[in-house]
GROMACS .gro file of C-alpha atoms in nm:
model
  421
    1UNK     CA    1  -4.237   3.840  -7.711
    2UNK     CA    2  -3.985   4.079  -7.743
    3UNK     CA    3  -3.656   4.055  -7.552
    4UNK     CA    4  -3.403   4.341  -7.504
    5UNK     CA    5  -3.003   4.216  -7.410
    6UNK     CA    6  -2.783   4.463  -7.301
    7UNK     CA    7  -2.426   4.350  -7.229
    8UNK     CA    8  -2.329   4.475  -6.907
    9UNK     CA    9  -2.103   4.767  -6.848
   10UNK     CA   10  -1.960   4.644  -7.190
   11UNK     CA   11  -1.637   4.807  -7.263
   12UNK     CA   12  -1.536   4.773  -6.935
   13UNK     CA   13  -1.644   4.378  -7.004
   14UNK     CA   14  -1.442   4.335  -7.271
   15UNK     CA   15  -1.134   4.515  -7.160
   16UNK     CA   16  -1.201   4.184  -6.878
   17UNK     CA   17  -1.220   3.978  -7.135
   18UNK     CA   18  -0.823   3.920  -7.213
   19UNK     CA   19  -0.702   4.059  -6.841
   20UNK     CA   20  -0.955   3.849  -6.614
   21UNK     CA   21  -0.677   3.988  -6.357
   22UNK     CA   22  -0.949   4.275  -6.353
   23UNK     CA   23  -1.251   4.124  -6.233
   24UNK     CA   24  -1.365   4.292  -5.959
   25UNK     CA   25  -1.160   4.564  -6.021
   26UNK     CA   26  -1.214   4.947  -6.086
   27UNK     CA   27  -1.183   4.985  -6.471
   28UNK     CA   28  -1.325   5.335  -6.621
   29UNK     CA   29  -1.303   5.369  -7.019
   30UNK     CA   30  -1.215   5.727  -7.165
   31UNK     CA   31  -1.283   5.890  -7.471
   32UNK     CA   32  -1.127   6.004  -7.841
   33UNK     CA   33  -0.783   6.169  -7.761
   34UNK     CA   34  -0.797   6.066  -7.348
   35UNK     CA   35  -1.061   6.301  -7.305
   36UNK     CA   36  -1.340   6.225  -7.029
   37UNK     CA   37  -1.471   5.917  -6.873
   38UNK     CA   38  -1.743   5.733  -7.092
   39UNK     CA   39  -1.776   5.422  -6.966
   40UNK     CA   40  -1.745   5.267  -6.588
   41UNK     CA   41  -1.731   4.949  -6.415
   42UNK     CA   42  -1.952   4.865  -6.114
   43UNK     CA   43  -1.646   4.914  -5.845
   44UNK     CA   44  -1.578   5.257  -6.048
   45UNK     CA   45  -1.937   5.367  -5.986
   46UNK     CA   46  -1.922   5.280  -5.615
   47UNK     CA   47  -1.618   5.455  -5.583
   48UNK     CA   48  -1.807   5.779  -5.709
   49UNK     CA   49  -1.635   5.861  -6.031
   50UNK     CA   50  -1.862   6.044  -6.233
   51UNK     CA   51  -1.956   5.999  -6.629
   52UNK     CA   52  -1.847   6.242  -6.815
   53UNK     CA   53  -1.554   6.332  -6.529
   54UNK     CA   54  -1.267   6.505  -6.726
   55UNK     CA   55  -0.964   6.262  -6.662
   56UNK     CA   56  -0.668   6.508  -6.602
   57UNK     CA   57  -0.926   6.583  -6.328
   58UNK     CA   58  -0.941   6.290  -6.163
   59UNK     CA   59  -0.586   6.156  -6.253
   60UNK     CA   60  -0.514   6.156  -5.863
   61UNK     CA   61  -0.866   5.977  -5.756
   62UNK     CA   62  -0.756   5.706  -6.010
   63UNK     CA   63  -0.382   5.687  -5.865
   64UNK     CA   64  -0.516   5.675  -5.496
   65UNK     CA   65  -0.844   5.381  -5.595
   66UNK     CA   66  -0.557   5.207  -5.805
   67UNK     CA   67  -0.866   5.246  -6.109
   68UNK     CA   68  -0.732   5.030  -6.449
   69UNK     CA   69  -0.776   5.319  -6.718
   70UNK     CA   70  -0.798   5.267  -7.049
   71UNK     CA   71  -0.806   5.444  -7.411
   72UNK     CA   72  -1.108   5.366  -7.603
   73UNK     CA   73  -1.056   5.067  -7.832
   74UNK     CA   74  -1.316   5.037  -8.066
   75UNK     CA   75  -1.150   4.758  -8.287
   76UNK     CA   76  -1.170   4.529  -7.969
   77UNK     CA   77  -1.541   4.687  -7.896
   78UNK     CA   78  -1.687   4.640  -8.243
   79UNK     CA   79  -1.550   4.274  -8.273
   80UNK     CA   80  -1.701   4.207  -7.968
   81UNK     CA   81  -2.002   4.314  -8.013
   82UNK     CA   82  -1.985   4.141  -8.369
   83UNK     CA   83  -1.975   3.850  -8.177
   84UNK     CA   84  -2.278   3.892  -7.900
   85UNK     CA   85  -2.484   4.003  -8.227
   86UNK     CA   86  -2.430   3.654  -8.388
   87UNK     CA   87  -2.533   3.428  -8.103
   88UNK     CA   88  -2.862   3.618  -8.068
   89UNK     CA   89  -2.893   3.644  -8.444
   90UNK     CA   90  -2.854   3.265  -8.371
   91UNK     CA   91  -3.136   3.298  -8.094
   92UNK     CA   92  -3.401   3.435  -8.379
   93UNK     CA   93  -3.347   3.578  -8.694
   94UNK     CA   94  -3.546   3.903  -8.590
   95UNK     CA   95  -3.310   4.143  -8.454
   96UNK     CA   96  -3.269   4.503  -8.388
   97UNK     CA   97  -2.887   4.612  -8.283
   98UNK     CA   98  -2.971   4.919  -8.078
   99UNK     CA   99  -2.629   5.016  -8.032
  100UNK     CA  100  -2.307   4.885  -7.999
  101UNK     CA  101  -2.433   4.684  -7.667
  102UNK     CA  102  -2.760   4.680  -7.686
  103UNK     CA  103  -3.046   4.483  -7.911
  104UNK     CA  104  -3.398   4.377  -7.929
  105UNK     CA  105  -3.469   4.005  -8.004
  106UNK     CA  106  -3.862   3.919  -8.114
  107UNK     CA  107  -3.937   3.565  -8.018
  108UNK     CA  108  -4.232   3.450  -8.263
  109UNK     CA  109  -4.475   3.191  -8.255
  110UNK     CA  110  -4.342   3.043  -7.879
  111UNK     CA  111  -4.604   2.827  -7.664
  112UNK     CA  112  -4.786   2.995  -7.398
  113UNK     CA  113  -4.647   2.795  -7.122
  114UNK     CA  114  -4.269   2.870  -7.252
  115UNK     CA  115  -4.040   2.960  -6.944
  116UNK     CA  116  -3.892   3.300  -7.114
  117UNK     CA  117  -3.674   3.279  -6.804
  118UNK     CA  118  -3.543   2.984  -6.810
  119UNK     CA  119  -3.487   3.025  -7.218
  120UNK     CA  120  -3.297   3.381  -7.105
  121UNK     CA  121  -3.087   3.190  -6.870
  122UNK     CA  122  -2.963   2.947  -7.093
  123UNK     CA  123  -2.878   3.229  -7.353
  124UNK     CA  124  -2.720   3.443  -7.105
  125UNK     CA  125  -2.486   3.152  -7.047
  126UNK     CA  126  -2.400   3.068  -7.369
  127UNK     CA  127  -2.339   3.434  -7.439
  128UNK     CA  128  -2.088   3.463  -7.157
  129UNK     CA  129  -1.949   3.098  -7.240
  130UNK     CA  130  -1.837   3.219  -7.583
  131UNK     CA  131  -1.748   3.560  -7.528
  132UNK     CA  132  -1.700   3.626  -7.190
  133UNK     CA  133  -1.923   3.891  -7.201
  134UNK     CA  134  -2.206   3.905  -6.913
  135UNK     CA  135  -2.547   4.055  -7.077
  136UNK     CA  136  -2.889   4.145  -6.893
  137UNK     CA  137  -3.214   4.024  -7.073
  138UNK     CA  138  -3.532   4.140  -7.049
  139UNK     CA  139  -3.872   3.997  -7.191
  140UNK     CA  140  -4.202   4.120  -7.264
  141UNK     CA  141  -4.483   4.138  -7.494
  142UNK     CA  142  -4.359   4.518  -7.625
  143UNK     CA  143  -4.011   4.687  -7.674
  144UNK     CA  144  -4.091   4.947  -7.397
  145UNK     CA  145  -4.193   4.692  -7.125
  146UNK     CA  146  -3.872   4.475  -7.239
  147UNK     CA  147  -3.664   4.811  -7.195
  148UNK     CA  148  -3.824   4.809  -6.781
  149UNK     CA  149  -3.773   4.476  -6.787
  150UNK     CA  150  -3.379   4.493  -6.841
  151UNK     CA  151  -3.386   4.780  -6.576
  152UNK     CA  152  -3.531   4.523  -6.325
  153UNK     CA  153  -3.277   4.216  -6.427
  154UNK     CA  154  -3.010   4.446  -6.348
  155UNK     CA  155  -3.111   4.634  -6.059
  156UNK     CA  156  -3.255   4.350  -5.836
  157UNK     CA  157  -2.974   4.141  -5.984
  158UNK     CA  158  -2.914   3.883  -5.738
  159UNK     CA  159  -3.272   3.781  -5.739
  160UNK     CA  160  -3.311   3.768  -6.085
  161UNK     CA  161  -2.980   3.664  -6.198
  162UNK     CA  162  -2.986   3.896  -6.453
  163UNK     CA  163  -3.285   3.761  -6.649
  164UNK     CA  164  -3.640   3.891  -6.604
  165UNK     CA  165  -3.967   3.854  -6.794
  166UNK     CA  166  -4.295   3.996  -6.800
  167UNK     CA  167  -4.510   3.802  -6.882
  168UNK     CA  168  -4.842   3.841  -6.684
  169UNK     CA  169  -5.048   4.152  -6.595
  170UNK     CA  170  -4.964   4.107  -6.235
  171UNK     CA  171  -4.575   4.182  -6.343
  172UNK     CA  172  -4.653   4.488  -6.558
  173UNK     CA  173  -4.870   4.606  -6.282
  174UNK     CA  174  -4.618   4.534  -6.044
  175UNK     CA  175  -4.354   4.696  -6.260
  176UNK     CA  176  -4.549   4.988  -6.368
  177UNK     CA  177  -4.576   5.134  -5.985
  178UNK     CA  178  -4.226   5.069  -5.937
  179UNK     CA  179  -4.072   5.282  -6.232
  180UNK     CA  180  -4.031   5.655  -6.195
  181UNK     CA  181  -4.197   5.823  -6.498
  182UNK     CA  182  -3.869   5.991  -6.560
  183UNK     CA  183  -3.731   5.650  -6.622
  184UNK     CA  184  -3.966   5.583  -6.893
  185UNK     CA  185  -3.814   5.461  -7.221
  186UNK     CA  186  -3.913   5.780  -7.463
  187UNK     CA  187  -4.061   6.025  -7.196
  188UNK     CA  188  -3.784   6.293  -7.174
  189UNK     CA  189  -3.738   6.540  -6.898
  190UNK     CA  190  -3.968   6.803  -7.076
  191UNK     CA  191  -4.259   6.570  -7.014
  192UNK     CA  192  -4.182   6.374  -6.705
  193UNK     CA  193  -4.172   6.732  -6.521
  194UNK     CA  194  -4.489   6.831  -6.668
  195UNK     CA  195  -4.696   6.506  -6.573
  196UNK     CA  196  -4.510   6.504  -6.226
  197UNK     CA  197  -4.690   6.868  -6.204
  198UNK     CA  198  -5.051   6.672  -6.279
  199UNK     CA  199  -4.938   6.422  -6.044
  200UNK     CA  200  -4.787   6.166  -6.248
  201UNK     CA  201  -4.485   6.046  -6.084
  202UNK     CA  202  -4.500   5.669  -6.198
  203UNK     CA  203  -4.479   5.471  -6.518
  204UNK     CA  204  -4.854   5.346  -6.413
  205UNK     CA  205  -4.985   5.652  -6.333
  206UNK     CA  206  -4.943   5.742  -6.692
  207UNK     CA  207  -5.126   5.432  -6.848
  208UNK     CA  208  -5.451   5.549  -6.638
  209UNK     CA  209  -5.398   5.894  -6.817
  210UNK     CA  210  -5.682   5.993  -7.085
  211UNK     CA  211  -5.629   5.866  -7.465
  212UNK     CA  212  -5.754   6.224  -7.545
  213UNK     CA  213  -5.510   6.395  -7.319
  214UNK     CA  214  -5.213   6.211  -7.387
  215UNK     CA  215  -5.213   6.277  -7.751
  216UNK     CA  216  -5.318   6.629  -7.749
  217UNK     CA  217  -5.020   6.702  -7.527
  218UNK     CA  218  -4.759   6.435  -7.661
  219UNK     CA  219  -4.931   6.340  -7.970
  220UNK     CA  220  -4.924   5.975  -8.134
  221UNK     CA  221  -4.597   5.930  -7.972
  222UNK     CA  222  -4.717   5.960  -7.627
  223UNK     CA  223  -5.036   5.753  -7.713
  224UNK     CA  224  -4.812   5.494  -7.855
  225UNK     CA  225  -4.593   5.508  -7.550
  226UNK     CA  226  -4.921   5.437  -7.298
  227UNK     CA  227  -5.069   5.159  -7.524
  228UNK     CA  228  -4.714   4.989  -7.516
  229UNK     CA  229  -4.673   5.029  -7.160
  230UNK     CA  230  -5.005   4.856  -7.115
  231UNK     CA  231  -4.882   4.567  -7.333
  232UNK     CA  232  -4.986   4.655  -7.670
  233UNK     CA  233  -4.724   4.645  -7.942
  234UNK     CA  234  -4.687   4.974  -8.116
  235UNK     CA  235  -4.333   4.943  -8.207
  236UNK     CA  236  -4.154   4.681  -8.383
  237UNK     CA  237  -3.861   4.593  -8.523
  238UNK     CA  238  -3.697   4.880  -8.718
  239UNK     CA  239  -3.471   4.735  -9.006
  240UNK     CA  240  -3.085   4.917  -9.059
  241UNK     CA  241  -3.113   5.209  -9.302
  242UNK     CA  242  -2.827   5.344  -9.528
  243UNK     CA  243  -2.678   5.661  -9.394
  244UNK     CA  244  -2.785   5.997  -9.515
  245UNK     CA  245  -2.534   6.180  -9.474
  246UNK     CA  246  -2.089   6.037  -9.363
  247UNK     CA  247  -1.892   6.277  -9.188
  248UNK     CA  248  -1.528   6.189  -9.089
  249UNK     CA  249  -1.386   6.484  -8.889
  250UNK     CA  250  -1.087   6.499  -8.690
  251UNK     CA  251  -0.908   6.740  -8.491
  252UNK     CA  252  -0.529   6.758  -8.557
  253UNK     CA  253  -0.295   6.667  -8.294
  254UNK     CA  254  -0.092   6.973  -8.362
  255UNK     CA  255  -0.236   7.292  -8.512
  256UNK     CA  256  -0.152   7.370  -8.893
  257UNK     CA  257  -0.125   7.711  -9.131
  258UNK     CA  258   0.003   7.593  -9.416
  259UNK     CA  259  -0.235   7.522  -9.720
  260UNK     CA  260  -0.112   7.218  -9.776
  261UNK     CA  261  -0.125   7.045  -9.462
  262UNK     CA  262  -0.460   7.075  -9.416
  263UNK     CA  263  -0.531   6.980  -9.800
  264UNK     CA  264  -0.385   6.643  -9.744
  265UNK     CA  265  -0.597   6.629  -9.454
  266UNK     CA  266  -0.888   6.730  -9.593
  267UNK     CA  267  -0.817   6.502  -9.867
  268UNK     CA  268  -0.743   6.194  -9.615
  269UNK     CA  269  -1.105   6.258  -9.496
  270UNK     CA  270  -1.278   6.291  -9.821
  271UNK     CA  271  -1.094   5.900  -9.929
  272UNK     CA  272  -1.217   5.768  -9.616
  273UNK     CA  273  -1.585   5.901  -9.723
  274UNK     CA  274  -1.572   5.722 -10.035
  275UNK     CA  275  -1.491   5.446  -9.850
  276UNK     CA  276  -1.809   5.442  -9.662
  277UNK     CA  277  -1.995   5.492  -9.971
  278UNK     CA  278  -1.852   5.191 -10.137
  279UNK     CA  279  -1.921   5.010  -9.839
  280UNK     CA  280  -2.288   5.067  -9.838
  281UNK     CA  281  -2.346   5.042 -10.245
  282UNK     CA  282  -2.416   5.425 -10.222
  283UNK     CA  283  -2.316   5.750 -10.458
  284UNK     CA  284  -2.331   6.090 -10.286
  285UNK     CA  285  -2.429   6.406 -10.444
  286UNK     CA  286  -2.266   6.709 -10.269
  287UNK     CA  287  -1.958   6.692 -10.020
  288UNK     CA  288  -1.940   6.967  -9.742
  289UNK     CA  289  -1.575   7.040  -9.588
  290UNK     CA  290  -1.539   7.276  -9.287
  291UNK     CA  291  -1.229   7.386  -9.079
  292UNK     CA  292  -1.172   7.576  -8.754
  293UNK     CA  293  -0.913   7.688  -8.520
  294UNK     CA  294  -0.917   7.625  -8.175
  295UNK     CA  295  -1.156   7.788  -7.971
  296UNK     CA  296  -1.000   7.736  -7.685
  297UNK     CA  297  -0.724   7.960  -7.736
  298UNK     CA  298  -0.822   8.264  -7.707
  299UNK     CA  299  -0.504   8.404  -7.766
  300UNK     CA  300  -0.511   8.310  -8.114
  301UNK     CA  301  -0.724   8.450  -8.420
  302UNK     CA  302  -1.033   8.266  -8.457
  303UNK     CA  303  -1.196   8.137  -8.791
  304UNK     CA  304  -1.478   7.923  -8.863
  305UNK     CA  305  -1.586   7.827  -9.238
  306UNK     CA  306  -1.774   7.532  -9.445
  307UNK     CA  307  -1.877   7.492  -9.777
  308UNK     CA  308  -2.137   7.260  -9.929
  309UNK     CA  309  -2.012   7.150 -10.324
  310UNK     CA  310  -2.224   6.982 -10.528
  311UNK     CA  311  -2.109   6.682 -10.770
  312UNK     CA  312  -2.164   6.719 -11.148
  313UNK     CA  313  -2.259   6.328 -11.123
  314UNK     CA  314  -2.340   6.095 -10.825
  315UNK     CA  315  -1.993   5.897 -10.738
  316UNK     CA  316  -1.812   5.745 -10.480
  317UNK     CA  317  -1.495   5.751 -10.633
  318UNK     CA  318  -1.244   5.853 -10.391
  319UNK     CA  319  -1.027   6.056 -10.706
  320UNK     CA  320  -1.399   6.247 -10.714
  321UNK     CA  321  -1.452   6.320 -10.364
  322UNK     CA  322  -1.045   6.417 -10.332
  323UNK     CA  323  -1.084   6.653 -10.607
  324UNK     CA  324  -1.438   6.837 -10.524
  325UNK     CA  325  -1.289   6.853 -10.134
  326UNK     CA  326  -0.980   7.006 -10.225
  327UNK     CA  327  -1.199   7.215 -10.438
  328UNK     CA  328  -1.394   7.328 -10.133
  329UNK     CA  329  -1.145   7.384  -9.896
  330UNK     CA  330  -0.955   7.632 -10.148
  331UNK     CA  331  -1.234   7.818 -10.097
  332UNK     CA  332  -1.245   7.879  -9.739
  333UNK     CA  333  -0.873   7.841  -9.631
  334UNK     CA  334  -0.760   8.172  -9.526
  335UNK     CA  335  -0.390   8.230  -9.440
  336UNK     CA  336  -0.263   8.341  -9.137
  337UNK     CA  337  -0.477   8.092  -8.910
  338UNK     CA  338  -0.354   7.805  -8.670
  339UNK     CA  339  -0.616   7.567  -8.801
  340UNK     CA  340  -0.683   7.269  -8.486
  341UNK     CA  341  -0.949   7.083  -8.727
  342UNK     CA  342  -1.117   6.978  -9.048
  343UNK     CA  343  -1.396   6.744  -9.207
  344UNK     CA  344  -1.552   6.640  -9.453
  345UNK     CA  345  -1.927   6.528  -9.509
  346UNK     CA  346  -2.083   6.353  -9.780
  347UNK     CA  347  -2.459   6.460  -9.845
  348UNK     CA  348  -2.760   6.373 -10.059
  349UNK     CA  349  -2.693   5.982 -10.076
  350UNK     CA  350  -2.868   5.783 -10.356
  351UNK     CA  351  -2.855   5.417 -10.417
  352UNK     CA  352  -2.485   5.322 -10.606
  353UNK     CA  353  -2.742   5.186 -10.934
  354UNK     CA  354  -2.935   5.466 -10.926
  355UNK     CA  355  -2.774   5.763 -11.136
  356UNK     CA  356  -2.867   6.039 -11.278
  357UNK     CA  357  -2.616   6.103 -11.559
  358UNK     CA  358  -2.499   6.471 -11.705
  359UNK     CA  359  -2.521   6.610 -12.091
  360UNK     CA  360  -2.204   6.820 -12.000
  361UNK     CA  361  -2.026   6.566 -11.733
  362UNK     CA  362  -1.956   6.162 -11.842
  363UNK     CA  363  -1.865   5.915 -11.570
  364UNK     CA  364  -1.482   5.817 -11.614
  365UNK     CA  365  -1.555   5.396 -11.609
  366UNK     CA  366  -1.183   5.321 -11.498
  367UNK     CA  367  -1.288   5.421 -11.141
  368UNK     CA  368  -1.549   5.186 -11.036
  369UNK     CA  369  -1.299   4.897 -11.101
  370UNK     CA  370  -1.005   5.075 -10.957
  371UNK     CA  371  -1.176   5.190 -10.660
  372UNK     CA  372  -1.284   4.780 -10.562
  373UNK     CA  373  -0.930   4.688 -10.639
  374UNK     CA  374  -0.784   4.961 -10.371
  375UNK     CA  375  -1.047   4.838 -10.117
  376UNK     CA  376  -0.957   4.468 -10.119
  377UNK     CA  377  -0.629   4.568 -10.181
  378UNK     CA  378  -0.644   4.791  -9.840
  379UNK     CA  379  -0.873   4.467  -9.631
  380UNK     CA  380  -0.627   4.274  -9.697
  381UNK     CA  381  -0.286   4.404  -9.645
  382UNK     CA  382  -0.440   4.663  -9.396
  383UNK     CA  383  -0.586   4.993  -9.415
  384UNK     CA  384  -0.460   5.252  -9.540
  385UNK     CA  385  -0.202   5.084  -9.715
  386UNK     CA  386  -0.279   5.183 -10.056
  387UNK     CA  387  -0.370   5.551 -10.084
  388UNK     CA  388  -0.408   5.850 -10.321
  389UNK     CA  389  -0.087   6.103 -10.399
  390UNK     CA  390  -0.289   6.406 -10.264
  391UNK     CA  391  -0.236   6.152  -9.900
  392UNK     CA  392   0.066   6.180  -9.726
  393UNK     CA  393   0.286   5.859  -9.757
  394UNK     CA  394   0.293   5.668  -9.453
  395UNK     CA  395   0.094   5.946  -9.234
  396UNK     CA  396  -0.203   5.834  -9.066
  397UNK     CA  397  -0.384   6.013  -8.846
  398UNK     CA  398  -0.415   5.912  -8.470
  399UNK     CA  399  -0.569   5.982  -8.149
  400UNK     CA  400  -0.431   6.033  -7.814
  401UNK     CA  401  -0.481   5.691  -7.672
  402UNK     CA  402  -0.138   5.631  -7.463
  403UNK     CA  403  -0.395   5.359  -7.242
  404UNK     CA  404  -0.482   5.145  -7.531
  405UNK     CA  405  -0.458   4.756  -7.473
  406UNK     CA  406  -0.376   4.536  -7.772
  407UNK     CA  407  -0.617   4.445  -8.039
  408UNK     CA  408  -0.697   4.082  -7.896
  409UNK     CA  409  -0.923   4.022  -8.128
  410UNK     CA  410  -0.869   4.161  -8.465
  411UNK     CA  411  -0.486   4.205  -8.492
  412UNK     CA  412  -0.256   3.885  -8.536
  413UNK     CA  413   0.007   4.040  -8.398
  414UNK     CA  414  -0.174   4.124  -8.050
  415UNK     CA  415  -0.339   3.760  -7.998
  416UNK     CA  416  -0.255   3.616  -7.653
  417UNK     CA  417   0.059   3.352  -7.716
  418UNK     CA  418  -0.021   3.052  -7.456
  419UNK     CA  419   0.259   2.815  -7.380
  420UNK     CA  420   0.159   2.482  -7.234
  421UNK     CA  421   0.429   2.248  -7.056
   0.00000   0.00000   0.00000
């Protein structure tokens, strides 16, 4: 049986966490620099605020609903999460993290007469007992019936409670002819318009659908789709794989000419890769850096360039990466632009003990030792406090967040002080 748990409205959640002043309350999350609206609470929703909405847009709707707005905090999201992860990891060993607020749980080897819901309600409670955060769970014998599931804990949430399982053919059934085909976990709006054309214009209508058909016209996806929407598992559990390819981009917070202001950067970014290669055991063979101006001025010369350099030898040294990126970006840097933003992207990853060495090129063996030494230096007096010379001393880079609430969770100096008489 496969269960998926989806906190509910999450960063809204957790913002409710440490202010439960909020419950009930409109709360709408926004994005890097203060950008748009990405996440909403319940009241928010109701009160019609849109995702996506631009928020100098709606800076008067928020004024006149009295909507809590915050920056994105993704130290205080992350640890959060960290810490719905564990309990279920708690729950059963076999877990798929989804996303940030989202995972699948596979429950092996339970009795046939188990009460799933009563099991979900327990865990529900223990979730929100120890974080604070409220989850929906769904259960069912395949990941995409768990997915419809979820939908129906949380829509018909008073009757469920916010736990529903389904675990007889009568419930799929029923399920099946409730669920709009565009709703269908994996059947994207390409597909759903084409079987609404045949007359397929619910999630059961599409299990009595031809084996043949389906996979001429959606191939062993769709098939796989029908047979797990008829309770046949076609999909497990997919295990975390290494990264192919880190990226950290950013765009300045004010625009920059000179050579070397965008060199240190460039350079910033290219440290922070090597980072995330240490992190996951992992070399990289190539590093692409790319800068533009900002489009949006169009009273301002544009200019748009990246370069992919390749490595003589595999490394995640961040004195490598610095050096090849720098290397790069004197390539492409042209004067006489207002440059608005720069990355850097580390390509071709191989496994940190895997290494192909060079007849012309030798490894220098001072880094791998250095490199560990900067990174526990950095995790434990903070990051970014031990950097390169090519990094500006003391200059980090930061977004527009002027909403932000404190680090509860992973800063000392923003836990919540409580006085007791």
């Amino acid at each position: 049986m496969f269960a998926l748990v989806d906190c509910n409205n999450f960063y809204a959640s957790c913002e409710r966490v440490f202010r439960p002043d909020l419950n009930g309350k409109p709360i709408v999350v926004l994005s890097n620099n203060d950008g748009c609206v990405i996440a909403r609470s319940d009241e928010a929703k109701a009160l019609g605020i849109p995702m996506g909405a631009p928020a100098f847009q709606f800076e008067s709707t928020f004024k006149q609903h009295h909507i809590q707005v915050f920056s994105s905090n993704y130290a205080l999201y992350g640890d959060m999460s960290a810490r719905v992860m564990q309990l279920l990891r708690e729950a059963s060993p076999e877990i798929e993290i989804y996303s940030i607020d989202e995972a699948f749980v596979l429950f092996n080897d339970m009795p046939k007469d188990f009460d799933f819901n009563a099991y979900g309600k327990q865990l529900r409670q223990r979730i929100l007992k120890s974080t604070g955060i409220p989850v929906s769970i769904g259960f069912a014998p395949t990941k995409t019936l768990a997915k419809l599931a979820n939908r129906i804990s949380k829509k018909f949430a008073k009757t469920t409670g916010n736990v529903y399982a389904i675990d007889t053919a009568e419930k799929r059934q029923k399920a099946l002819k409730w669920l709009p085909i565009e709703d269908v976990w994996g059947i994207g709006h390409r597909h759903s318009k084409r079987l609404k054309h045949i007359g397929v214009h619910k999630a059961f209508d599409f299990t009595n659908l031809n084996d043949a058909w389906v996979k001429k016209e959606m191939a062993i996806v769709g098939l796989r789709l029908k047979h797990e929407l008829l309770g046949r598992s076609s999909l497990g559990l997919e295990l975390p794989q290494k990264k192919q390819s880190i990226a950290t981009t950013r765009s300045f917070d004010f625009m920059m000419s000179e050579y070397e202001q965008v060199l240190e950067r460039v350079s910033t970014f290219a440290f922070s890769c090597s980072e995330k290669l240490r992190a996951q055991r992992s070399n990289c063979n190539a590093i692409m850096v790319f800068v533009h101006t900002n489009e949006h001025r169009k009273d301002l010369p544009q200019y748009s360039r990246n370069i992919v350099v390749p490595l003589p030898i595999p490394s995640n040294s961040g004195f490598d990466l610095v050096k090849y990126a720098g290397k790069g970006l004197s390539m492409i840097f042209k004067e006489g632009f207002q440059y608005k933003k720069a990355g850097v992207v580390v390509m071709d990853i191989t496994p940190q003990h895997i290494e192909q060495t060079n007849l012309f090129e030798q490894k220098d063996e001072r880094h791998p030792l250095l490199m560990s030494t900067v990174d526990q230096l950095n995790k434990r007096l903070g990051k970014h406090k031990v950097r390169l010379a090519a990094q500006a001393p003391g200059r980090t880079w930061r977004m527009k967040q002027e909403r932000l609430s404190p680090n509860y969770t992973t800063c000392l100096s923003d836990i919540i002080n409580i006085q007791l008489d």
